[in-house]
C-alpha cells in the first residue's frame, strides 16, 4: 500500500486549523457587508437560526464523514462518498464538487487576500494617509486594482507583485504539509489575529460621538443597527438565502474543506467537542469581532444612510474604502491601518490554504503522488487559473466564480452530504459514528434535526433559488452586454475544470480496480 498519510500534531492544532479555515475574509468583510445591506437587525435572526439548523449540524456531519473517509485513506469527497455507498457507481462523481468548489473559491479568494497584504504595506508606508474623502479613497482602490489609471497607480504592477507574494506564501505552507505547514501557520496566526481584532474592537468602542453636530451617529447606535432585532423581515426569502449562504461561507462547511481536514484525524479522535469549538470560535470572530469593527466605525463617521449605500456599492468598499478613511481620522493611523489589514491577511491565508488542500489531498490519496510534488502541481495549475480573476476583475469574473463556487455549489454539496449521511449511511449508524471517541454527547434533538430539518431547510433554499433566481442568472440578466462574453467564458472554463476532475476520478478508480485485480 501507499505511503502513510499525513496527520495532525495535536488536538489544539486541528481545532486551530479548522477555526483558521472558517475565520477569514468572510468574517471581517463579507459578513458586515451582508448584514448592512440586508438591514442589520433583520439579518441576524435568520443568521442565528441558520447557524443552529445548518451550520452546526453540517459541521458535525463533515467532521464525522472526514474522519470516516480517512480510515479508508480517502481525504476528499469522491473517495469518502464512495466509501459510504459502495454499491453506487455514480456517487463518487458527485464528490467532484468537493474538490471543484474549494478550487474555484481559491482562485479569487487568494487575489483579494493579496490586497490585504498590499494594504498592510501601504498602511505602514503611509501610502494612503493623505486621503480624506470617499472619492479619493475609492480611486486609490480602483487604481490599485488596475480598473482605473490615475495619480495613485499607473498600472497593476503593485497588485500583481503582492499577488505573487501571497501565492508563493500559500504554496510554501501547503508544501510543508498538514502538521509542518498548515498546523504551524494556524497556531501562530490565530492568536495574533485575535490580538489585532481585540485591539481594533476596543478602539472602536471608544470612538464615542466624533461629530458633535450629529449626536445620533454614535457607537451605541452603531451597535443598535445590528442588534435591534427586526422581525418583520423574516418574510423575505432573499434575507433567508443570504443569511444561510453566509453561514456556509463563514463556517467553511458544505464544500469539502472540512472533510479533508478531518480525514487526517485518527479513528478514536473526538469530533463532537472539537467541531463545536471550531464553530463557536468562528461565531465569536464573526458576531463579536467582525461585527464590532467595520459597522460601528462606519456608522459613527458616515451615518446609517451612507453606510448602507457604501455597502450596497460593493462588498469590498466597506473594508478597503471606509475603514482606511476612518483609520486616517484616528491617532496612530499607520499602526491602526496595519492592524486592520494584517488581521485580514492572517484571516485570509489560514482560509486559503484550506481551500487548496482538497485538490492537493486528491492528488496524494488517489494518484499516489508525494505531497511535495502534489503541492507543486497544484501551484502551477492554480497559478494559471488565477489569472482571469486578476486581469478581468472589472468584467464580472470574480462575481461569477463567487456565485458558483462560493454560493450555489455549497448548498448543492451540503444537501448531497447530509442525505448520504442521514439516509444512505443511516441515522442510527451515523449517530454511533459521530460519538466514537466523543468527549461530549450531541443533544438528542440533533438526531431529528440532522435527519429531517437540515435536509428540508436545504431543499427549501434550493427551491427558492430555482424559483427566484434561476432564469435571470442563467440568462445573465444582471450582467451588462459588454461583460457577457467574459461571464460566459468563465462558465465555460468552470465546465472544463469540472469535466477534467470527473475524468481524473474515473482514471483513479480504474487504476485502483486494475491494482486490486492484480493483487488477487
Ligand atoms: N470561511 C472562509 C471565510 O469566512 O472567509 C472562507 C472559506 C474557506 C469558505 C474555506 C469555504 C471554505 F471551504
Short mmCIF file of C-alpha atoms and ligand atoms in Angstrom, two decimals, residues 21-27 105 109 249-252 255 257 351 354-355, ligand 1:
data_model
loop_
_atom_site.label_atom_id
_atom_site.label_comp_id
_atom_site.label_asym_id
_atom_site.label_seq_id
_atom_site.Cartn_x
_atom_site.Cartn_y
_atom_site.Cartn_z
CA UNK A 21 -10.23 27.99 7.74
CA UNK A 22 -13.55 29.27 8.99
CA UNK A 23 -12.35 32.65 10.23
CA UNK A 24 -11.49 34.55 7.10
CA UNK A 25 -12.33 37.47 4.88
CA UNK A 26 -15.90 36.21 5.21
CA UNK A 27 -15.98 37.24 8.87
CA UNK A 105 -13.11 29.83 -4.33
CA UNK A 109 -10.02 34.44 -2.70
CA UNK A 249 -19.30 30.50 3.65
CA UNK A 250 -18.12 31.64 7.04
CA UNK A 251 -18.02 28.17 8.61
CA UNK A 252 -16.32 26.67 5.52
CA UNK A 255 -17.82 22.44 0.23
CA UNK A 257 -12.69 21.51 3.01
CA UNK A 351 -8.50 30.08 4.94
CA UNK A 354 -7.59 25.12 3.50
CA UNK A 355 -9.14 25.79 0.09
N1 LIG B 1 -14.65 30.58 5.75
C1 LIG B 1 -13.82 31.45 4.97
C2 LIG B 1 -14.16 32.88 5.29
O1 LIG B 1 -15.07 33.14 6.09
O2 LIG B 1 -13.54 33.76 4.72
C3 LIG B 1 -13.92 31.21 3.50
C4 LIG B 1 -13.94 29.77 3.12
C5 LIG B 1 -12.86 28.95 3.42
C6 LIG B 1 -15.06 29.26 2.51
C7 LIG B 1 -12.90 27.61 3.12
C8 LIG B 1 -15.12 27.92 2.19
C9 LIG B 1 -14.05 27.12 2.52
F1 LIG B 1 -14.11 25.87 2.23
#
